[in-house]
PDB file of C-alpha atoms in Angstrom:
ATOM      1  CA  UNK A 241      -2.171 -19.639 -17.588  1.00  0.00           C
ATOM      2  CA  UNK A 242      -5.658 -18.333 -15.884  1.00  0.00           C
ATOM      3  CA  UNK A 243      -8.339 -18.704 -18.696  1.00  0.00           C
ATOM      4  CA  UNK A 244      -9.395 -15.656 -20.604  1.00  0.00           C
ATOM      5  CA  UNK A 245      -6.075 -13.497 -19.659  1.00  0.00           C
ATOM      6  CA  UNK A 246      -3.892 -12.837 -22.508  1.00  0.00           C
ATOM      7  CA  UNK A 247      -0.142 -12.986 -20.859  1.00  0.00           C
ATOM      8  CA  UNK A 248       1.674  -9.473 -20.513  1.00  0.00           C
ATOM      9  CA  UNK A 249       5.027 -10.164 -23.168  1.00  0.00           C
ATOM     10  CA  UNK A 250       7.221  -8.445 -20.322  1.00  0.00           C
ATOM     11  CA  UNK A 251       6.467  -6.646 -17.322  1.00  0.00           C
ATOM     12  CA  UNK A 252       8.673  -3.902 -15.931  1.00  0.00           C
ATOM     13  CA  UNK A 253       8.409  -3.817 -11.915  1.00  0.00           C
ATOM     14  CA  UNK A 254      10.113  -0.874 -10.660  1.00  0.00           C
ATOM     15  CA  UNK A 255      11.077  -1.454  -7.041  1.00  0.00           C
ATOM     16  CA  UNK A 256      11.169  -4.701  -6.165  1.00  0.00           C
ATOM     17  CA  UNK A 257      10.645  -4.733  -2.216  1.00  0.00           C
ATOM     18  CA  UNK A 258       7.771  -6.282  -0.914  1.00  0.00           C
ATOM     19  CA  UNK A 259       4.801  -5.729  -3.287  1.00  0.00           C
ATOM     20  CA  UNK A 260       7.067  -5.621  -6.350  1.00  0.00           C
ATOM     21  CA  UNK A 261       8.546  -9.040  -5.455  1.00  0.00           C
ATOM     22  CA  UNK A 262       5.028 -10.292  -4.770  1.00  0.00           C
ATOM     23  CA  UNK A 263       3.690  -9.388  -7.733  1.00  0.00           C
ATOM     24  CA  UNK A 264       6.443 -11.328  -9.729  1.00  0.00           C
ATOM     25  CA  UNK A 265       5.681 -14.009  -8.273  1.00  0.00           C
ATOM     26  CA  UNK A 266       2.005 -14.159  -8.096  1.00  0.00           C
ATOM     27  CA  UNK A 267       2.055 -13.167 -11.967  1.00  0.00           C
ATOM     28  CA  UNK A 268       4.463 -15.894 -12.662  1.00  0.00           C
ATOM     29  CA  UNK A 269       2.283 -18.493 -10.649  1.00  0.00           C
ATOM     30  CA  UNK A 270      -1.029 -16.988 -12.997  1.00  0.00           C
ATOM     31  CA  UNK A 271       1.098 -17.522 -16.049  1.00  0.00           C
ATOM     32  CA  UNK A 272       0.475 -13.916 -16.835  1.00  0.00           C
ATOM     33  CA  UNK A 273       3.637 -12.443 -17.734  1.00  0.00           C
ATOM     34  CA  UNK A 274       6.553 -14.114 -20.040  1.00  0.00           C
ATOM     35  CA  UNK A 275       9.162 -12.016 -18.984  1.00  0.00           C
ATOM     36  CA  UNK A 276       9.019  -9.972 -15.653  1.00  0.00           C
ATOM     37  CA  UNK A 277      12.339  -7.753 -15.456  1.00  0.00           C
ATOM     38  CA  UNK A 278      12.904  -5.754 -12.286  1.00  0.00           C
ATOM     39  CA  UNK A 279      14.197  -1.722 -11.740  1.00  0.00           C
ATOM     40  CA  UNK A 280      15.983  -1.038  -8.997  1.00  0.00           C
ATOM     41  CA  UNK A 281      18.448   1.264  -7.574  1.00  0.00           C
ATOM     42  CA  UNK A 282      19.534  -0.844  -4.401  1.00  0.00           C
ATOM     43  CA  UNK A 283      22.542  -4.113  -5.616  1.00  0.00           C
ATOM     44  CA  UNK A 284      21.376  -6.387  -3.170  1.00  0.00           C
ATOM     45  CA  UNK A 285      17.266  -6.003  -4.361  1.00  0.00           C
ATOM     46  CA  UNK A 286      18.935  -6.771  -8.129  1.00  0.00           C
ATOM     47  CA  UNK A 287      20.594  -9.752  -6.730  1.00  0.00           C
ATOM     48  CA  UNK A 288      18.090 -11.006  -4.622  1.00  0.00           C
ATOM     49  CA  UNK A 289      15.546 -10.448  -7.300  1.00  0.00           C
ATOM     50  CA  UNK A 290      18.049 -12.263  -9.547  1.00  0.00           C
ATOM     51  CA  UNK A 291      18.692 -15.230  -6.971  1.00  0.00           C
ATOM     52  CA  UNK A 292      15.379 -15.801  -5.791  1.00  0.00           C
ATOM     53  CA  UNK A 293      13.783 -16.289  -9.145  1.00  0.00           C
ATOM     54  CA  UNK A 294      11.861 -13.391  -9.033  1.00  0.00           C
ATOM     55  CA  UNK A 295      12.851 -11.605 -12.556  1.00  0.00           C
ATOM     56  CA  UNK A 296      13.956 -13.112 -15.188  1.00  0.00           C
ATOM     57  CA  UNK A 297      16.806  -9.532 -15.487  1.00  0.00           C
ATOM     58  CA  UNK A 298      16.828  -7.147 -13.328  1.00  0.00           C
ATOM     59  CA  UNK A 299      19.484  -3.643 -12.845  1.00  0.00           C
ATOM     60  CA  UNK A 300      19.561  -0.230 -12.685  1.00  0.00           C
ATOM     61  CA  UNK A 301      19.289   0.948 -16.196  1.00  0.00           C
ATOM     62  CA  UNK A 302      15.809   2.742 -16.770  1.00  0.00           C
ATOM     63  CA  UNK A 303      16.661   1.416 -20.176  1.00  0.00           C
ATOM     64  CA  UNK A 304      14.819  -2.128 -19.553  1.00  0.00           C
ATOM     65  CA  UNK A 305      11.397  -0.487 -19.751  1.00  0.00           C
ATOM     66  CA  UNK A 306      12.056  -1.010 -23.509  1.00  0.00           C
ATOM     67  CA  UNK A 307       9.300  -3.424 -25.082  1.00  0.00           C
ATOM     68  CA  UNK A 308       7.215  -3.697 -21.589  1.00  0.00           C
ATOM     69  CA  UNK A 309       3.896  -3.467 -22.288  1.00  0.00           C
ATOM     70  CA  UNK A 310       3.171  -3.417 -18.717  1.00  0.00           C
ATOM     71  CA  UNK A 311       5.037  -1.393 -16.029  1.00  0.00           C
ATOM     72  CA  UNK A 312       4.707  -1.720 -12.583  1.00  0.00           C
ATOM     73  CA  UNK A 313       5.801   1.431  -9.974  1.00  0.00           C
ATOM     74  CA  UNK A 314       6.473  -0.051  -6.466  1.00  0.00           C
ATOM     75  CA  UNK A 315       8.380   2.647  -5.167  1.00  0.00           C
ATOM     76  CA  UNK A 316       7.367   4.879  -1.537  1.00  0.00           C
ATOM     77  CA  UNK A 317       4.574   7.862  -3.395  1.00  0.00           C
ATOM     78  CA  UNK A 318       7.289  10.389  -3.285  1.00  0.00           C
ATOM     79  CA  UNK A 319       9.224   8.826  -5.712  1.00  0.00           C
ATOM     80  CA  UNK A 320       6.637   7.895  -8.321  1.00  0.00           C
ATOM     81  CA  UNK A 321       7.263  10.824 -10.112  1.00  0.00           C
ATOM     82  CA  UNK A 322      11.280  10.453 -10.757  1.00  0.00           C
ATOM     83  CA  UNK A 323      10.905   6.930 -11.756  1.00  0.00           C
ATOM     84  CA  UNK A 324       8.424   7.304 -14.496  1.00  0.00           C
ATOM     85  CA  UNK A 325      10.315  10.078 -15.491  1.00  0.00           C
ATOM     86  CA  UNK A 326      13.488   8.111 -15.820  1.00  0.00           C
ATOM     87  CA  UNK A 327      11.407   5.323 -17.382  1.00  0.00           C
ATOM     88  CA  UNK A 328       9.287   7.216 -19.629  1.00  0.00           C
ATOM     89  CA  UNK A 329      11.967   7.443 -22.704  1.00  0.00           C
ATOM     90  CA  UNK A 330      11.685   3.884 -23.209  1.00  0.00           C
ATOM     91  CA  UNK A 331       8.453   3.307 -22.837  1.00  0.00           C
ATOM     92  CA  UNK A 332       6.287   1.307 -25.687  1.00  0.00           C
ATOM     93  CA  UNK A 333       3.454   2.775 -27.396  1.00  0.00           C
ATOM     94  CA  UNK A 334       0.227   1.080 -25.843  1.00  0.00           C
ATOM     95  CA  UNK A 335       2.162   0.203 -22.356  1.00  0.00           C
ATOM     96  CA  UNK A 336      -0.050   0.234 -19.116  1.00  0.00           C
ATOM     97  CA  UNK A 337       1.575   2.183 -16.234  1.00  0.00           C
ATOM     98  CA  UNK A 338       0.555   1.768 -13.019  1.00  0.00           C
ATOM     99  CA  UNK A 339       1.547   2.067  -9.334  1.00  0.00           C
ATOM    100  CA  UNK A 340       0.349   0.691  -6.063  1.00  0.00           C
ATOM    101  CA  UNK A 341       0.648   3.781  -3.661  1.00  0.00           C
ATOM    102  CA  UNK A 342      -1.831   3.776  -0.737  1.00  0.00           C
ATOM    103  CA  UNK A 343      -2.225   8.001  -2.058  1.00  0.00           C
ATOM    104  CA  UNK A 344      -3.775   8.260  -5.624  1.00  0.00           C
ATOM    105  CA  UNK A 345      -4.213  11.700  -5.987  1.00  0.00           C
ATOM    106  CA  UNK A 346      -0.573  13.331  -5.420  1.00  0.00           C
ATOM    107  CA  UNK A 347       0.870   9.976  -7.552  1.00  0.00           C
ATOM    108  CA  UNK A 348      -1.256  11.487 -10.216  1.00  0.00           C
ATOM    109  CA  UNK A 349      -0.434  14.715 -10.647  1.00  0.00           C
ATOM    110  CA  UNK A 350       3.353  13.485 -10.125  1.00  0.00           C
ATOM    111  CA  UNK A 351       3.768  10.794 -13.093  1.00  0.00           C
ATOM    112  CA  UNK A 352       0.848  11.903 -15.446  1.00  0.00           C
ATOM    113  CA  UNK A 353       2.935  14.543 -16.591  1.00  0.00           C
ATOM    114  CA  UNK A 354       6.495  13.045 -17.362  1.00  0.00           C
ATOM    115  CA  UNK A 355       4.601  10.175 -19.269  1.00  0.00           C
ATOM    116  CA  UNK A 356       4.285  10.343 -23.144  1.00  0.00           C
ATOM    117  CA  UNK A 357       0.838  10.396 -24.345  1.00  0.00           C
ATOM    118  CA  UNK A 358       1.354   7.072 -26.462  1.00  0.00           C
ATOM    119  CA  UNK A 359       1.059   5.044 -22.824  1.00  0.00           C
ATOM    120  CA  UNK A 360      -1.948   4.703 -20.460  1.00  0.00           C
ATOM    121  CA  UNK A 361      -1.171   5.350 -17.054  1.00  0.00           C
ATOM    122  CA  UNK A 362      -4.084   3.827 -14.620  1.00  0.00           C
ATOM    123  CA  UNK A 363      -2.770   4.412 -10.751  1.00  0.00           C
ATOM    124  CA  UNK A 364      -3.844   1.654  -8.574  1.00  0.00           C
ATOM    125  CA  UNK A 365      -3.596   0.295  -4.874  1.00  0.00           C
ATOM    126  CA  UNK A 366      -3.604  -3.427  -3.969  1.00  0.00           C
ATOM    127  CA  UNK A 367      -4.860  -3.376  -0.281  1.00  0.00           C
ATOM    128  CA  UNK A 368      -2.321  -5.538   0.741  1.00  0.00           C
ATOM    129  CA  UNK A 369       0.872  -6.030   2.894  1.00  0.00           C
ATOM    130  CA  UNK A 370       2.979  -6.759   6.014  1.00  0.00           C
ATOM    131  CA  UNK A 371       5.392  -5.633   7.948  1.00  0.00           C
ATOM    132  CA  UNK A 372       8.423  -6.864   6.194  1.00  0.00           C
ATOM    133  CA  UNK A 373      10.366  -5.064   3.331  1.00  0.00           C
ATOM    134  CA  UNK A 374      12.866  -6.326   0.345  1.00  0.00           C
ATOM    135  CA  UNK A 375      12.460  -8.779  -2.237  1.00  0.00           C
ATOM    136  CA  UNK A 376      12.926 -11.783   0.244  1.00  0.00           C
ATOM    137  CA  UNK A 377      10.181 -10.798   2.366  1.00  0.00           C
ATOM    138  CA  UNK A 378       7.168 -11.037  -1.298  1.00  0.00           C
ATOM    139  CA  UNK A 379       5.036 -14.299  -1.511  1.00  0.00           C
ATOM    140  CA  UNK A 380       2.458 -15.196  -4.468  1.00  0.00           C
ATOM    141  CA  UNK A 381      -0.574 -15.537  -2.356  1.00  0.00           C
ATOM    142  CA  UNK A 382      -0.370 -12.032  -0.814  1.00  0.00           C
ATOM    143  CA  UNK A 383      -2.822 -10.662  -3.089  1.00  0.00           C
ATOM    144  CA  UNK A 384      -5.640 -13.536  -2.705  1.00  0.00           C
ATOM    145  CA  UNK A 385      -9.004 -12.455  -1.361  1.00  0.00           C
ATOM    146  CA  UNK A 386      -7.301  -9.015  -0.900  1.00  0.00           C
ATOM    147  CA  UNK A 387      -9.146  -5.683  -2.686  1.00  0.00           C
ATOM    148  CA  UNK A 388      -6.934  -3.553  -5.153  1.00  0.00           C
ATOM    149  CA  UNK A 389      -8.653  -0.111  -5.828  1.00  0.00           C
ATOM    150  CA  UNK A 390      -7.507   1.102  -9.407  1.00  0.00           C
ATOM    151  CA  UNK A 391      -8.377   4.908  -9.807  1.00  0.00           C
ATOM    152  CA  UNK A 392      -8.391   5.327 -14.149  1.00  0.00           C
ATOM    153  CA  UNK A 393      -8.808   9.305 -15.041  1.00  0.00           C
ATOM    154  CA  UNK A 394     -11.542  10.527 -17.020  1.00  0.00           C
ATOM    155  CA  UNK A 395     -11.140   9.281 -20.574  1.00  0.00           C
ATOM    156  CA  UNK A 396      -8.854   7.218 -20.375  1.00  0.00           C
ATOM    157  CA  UNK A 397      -8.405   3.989 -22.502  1.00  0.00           C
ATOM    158  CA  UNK A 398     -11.479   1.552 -21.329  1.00  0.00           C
ATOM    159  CA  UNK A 399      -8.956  -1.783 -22.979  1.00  0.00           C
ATOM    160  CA  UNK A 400      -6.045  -1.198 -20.924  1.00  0.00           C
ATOM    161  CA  UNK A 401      -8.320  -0.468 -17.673  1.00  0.00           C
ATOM    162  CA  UNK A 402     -10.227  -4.052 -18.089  1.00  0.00           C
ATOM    163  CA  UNK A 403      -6.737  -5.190 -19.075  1.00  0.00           C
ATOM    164  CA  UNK A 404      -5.203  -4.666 -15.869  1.00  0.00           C
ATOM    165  CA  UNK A 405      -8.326  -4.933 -14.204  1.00  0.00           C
ATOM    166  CA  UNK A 406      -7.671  -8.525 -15.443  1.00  0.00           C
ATOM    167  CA  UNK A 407      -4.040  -9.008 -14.304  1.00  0.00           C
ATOM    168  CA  UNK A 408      -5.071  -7.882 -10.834  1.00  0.00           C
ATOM    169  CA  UNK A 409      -7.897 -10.745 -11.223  1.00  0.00           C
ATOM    170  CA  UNK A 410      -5.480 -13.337 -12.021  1.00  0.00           C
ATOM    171  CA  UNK A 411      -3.520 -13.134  -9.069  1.00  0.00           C
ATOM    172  CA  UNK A 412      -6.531 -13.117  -6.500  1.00  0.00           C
ATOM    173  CA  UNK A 413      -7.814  -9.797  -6.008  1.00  0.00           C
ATOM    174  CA  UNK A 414     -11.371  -8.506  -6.227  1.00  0.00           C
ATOM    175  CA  UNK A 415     -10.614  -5.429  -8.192  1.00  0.00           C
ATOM    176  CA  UNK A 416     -12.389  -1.980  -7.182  1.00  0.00           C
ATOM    177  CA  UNK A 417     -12.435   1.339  -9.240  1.00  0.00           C
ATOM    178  CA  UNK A 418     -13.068   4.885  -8.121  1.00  0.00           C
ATOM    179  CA  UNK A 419     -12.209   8.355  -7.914  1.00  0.00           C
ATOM    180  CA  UNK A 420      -8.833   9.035  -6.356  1.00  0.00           C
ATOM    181  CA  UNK A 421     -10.089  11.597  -3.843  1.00  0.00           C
ATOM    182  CA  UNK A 422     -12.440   9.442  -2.559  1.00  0.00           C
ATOM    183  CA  UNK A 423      -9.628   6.359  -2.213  1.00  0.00           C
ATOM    184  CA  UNK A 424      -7.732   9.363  -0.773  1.00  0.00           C
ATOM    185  CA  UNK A 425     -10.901   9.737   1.703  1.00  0.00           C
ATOM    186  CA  UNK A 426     -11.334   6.154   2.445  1.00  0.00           C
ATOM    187  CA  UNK A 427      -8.047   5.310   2.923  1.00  0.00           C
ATOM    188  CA  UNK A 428      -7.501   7.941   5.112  1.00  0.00           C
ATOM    189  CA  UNK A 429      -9.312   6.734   7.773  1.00  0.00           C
ATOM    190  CA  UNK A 430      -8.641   2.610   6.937  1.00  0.00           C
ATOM    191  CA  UNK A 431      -5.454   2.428   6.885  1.00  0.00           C
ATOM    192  CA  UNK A 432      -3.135   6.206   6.742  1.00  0.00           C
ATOM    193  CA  UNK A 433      -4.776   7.411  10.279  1.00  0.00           C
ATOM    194  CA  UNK A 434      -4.206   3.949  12.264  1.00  0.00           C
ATOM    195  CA  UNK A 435      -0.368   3.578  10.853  1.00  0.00           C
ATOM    196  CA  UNK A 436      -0.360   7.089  12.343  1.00  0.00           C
ATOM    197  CA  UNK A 437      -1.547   6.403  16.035  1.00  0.00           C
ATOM    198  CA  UNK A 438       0.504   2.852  16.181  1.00  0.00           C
ATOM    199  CA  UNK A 439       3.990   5.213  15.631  1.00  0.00           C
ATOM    200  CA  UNK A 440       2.356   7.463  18.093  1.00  0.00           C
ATOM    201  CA  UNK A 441       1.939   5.124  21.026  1.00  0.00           C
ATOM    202  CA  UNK A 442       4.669   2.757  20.056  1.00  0.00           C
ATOM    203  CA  UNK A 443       6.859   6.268  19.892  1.00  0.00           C
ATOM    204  CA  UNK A 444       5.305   7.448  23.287  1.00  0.00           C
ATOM    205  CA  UNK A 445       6.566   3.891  24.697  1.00  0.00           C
ATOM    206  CA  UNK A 446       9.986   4.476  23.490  1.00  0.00           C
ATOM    207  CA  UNK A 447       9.590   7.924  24.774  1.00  0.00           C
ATOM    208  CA  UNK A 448       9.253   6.383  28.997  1.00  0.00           C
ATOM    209  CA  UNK A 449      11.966   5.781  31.479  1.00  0.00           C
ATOM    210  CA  UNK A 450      14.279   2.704  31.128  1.00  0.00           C
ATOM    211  CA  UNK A 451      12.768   0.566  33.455  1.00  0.00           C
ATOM    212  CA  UNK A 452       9.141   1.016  31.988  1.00  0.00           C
ATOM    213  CA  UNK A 453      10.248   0.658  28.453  1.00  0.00           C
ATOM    214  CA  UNK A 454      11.835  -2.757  29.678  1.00  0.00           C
ATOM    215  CA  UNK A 455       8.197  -3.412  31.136  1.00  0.00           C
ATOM    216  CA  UNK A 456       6.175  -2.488  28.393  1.00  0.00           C
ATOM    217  CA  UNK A 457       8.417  -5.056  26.410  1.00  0.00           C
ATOM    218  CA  UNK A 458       8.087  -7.682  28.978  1.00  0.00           C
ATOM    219  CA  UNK A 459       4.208  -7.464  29.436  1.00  0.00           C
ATOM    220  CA  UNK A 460       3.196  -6.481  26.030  1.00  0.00           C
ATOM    221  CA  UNK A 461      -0.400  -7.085  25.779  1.00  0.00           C
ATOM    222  CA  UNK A 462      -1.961  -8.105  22.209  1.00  0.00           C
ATOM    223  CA  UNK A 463      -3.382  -4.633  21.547  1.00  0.00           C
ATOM    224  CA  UNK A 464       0.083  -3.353  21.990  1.00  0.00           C
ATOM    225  CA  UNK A 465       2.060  -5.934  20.371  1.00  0.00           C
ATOM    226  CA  UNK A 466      -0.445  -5.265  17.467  1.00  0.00           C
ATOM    227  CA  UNK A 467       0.655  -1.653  17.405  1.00  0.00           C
ATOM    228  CA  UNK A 468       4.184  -2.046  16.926  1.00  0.00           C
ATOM    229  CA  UNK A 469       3.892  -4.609  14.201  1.00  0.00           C
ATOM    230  CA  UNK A 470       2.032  -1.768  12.329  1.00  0.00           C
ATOM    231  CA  UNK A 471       4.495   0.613  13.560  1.00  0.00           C
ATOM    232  CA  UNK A 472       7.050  -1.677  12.035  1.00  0.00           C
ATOM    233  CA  UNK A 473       6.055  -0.548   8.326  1.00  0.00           C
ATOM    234  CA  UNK A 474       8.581   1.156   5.881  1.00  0.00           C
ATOM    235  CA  UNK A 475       9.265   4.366   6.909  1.00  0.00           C
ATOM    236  CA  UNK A 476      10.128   5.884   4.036  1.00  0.00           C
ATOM    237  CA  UNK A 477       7.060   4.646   2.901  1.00  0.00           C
ATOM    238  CA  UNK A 478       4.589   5.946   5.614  1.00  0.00           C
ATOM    239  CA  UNK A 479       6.229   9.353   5.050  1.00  0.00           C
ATOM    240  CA  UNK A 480       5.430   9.843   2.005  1.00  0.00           C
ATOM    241  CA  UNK A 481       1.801   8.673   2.561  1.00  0.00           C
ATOM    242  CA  UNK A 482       1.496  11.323   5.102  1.00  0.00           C
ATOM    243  CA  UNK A 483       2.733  14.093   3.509  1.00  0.00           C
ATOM    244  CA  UNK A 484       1.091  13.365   0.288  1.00  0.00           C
ATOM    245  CA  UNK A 485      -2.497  12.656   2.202  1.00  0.00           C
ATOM    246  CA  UNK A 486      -2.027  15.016   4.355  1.00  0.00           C
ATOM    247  CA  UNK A 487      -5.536  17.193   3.511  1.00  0.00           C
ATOM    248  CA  UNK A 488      -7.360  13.737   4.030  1.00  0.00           C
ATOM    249  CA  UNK A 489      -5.332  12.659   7.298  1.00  0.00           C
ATOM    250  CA  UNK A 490      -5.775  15.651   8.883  1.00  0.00           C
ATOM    251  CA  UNK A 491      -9.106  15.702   8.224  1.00  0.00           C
ATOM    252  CA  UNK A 492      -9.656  12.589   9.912  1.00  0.00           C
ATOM    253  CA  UNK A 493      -7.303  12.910  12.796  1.00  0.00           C
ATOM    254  CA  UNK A 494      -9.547  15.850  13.345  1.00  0.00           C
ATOM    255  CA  UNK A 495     -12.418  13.797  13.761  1.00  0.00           C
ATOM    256  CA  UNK A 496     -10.441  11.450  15.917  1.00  0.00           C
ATOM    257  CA  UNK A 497      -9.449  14.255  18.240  1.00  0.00           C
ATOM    258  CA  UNK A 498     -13.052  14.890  18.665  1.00  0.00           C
ATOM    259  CA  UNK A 499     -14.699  11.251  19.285  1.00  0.00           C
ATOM    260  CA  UNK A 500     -11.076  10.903  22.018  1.00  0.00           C
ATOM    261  CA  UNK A 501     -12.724  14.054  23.872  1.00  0.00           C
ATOM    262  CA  UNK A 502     -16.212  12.733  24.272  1.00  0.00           C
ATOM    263  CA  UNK A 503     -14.878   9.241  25.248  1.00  0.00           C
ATOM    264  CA  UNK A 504     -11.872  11.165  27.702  1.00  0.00           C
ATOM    265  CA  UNK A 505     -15.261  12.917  29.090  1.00  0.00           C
ATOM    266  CA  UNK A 506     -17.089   9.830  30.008  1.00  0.00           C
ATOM    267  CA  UNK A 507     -14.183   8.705  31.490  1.00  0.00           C
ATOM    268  CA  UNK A 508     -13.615  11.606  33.577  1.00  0.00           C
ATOM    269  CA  UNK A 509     -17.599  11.610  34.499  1.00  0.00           C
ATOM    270  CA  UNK A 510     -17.597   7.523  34.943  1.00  0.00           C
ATOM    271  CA  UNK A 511     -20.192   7.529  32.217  1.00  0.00           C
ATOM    272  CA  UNK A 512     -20.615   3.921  31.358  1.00  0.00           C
ATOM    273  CA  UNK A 513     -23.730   3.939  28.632  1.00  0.00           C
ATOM    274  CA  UNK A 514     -21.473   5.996  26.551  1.00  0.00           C
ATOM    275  CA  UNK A 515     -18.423   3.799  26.790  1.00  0.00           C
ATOM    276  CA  UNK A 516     -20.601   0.484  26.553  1.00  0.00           C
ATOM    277  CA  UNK A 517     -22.264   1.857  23.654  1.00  0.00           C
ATOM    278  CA  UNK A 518     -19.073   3.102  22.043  1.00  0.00           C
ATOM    279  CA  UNK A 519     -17.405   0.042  22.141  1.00  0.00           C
ATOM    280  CA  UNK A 520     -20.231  -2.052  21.327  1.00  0.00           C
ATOM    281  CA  UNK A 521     -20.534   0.029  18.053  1.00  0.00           C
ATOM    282  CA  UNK A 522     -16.503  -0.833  17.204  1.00  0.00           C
ATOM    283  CA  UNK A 523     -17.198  -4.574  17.642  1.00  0.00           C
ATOM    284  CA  UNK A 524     -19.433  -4.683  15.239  1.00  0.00           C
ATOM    285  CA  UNK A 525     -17.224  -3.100  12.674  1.00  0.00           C
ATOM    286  CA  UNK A 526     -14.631  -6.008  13.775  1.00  0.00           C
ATOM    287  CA  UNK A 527     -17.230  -8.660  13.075  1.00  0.00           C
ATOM    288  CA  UNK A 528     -18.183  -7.373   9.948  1.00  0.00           C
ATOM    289  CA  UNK A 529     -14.692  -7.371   8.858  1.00  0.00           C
ATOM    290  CA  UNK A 530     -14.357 -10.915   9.739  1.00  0.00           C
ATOM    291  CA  UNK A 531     -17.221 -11.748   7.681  1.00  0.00           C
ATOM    292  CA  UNK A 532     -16.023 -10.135   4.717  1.00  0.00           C
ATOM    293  CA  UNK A 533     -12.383 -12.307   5.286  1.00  0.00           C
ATOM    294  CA  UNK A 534     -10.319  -8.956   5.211  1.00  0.00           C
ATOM    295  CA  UNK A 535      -9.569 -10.170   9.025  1.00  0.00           C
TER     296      UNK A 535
END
């Protein structure tokens, strides 16, 4: 067990696809949890989750949120709501709900509401995934060296928030709070507006005639390659990022639109200073990335 961290009794994950699963297992390799049980509406997640080790129970029945004192929503944003919803009846007086959405704001105003005011609800985002989905595709070390942004509303309980502040510590990430607009802001831009141009060009590749799609497979360059392993993401997912973000992605893509004139202009006008500068701007944001091993 990581020193200092009193162990969660049992911990409710509800969705148990890639973060859900990871989290299992990452708590289980902290020795923070007792009993992790997993919620889930798919058979083969419950079975997997089952047969991989992953929860010690795991079904349908909103009913095993009884005596969790932590619960754990890993469902696509759009669903937050109806879970906790479902869940809430059973829910212990003191338990911490959270979520790990990559959209704070809309998650809030969703499950706040349906929760009784006996439980502390503290939305969060680990900053943390890949491409692959389901419970088979979650590994313990996902988390390490990785930031998780927990958003806590005014007032609310200041023990469960350096509780799962905690939890989040013990299974390796360097925890972050804030408001939820400005995650909504920040994320925006780091993560919601690139997912958005890799289905874009990935799209407008699928999009050519059949002999250039067959090239564009055949001499995929790294850039591009890169592109459709984001584009790769959960769809169901990425949907309900956008249209839950959507004030802070447009707001964004706006800005994008405008930077993609200037650099279509020097282009069009063979104005290198403005692309060399441009690009030697970008690099530096790559390097500094690097250095802070989010690379």
């Amino acid at each position: 067990m990581s020193a200092g961290v009193a162990p969660f009794e049992r911990v409710l994950i509800a969705g148990i696809g890639l973060i859900g699963s990871s989290f299992a297992l990452a708590l289980r390799r902290a020795g923070v949890a007792k009993q992790i049980v997993a919620f889930d509406h798919t058979p083969d997640h419950i079975d997997e989750a089952l047969r991989l080790g992953i929860a010690d129970e795991a079904g349908n029945d909103p009913a095993l949120a009884a005596g969790a004192d932590l619960v754990v929503l890993c469902v696509p944003v759009g669903a937050c709501g109806k879970v906790a919803a479902k869940l809430a009846p059973y829910l212990t007086d003191g338990a911490i709900v959270t979520d790990v959405g990559s959209v704070k704001q809309a998650v809030i105003r969703d499950v706040a509401p349906v929760l009784p005011p006996h439980v502390h609800f503290i939305a969060g985002h680990p900053i943390a995934g890949t491409e692959h989905s389901g419970p088979a595709a979650g590994f313990a070390e996902l988390f390490d060296g990785r930031h998780c942004i927990l958003t806590p509303a005014e007032g609310a309980n200041p023990a469960a928030v350096a509780r799962l502040q905690t939890a989040w510590e013990a299974v390796g990430s360097r925890v972050t709070i804030m408001s939820a607009e400005h995650h909504d802001r920040v994320l925006a831009i780091t993560s919601h507006l690139p997912h958005l141009i890799a289905y874009t060009i990935v799209g407008t590749a699928t999009d050519l005639e059949e002999h250039m799609q067959q090239e564009v497979i055949k001499y995929s360059a790294g850039g591009f390659r890169d592109f459709t392993r984001i584009a790769a993401s959960d769809p169901v997912m990425w949907r309900d990022v956008f249209l839950n973000n959507r004030e802070a992605v447009l707001e964004m893509l706006g800005r994008l639109h405008e930077d993609l004139g200037l650099l279509a202009r020097a282009i069009r006008i063979g104005d290198g200073a403005t692309l060399e500068e441009k690009f030697t701007t970008t690099r530096a944001i790559r390097r500094g990335i690097i250095a802070a091993k989010q690379a």
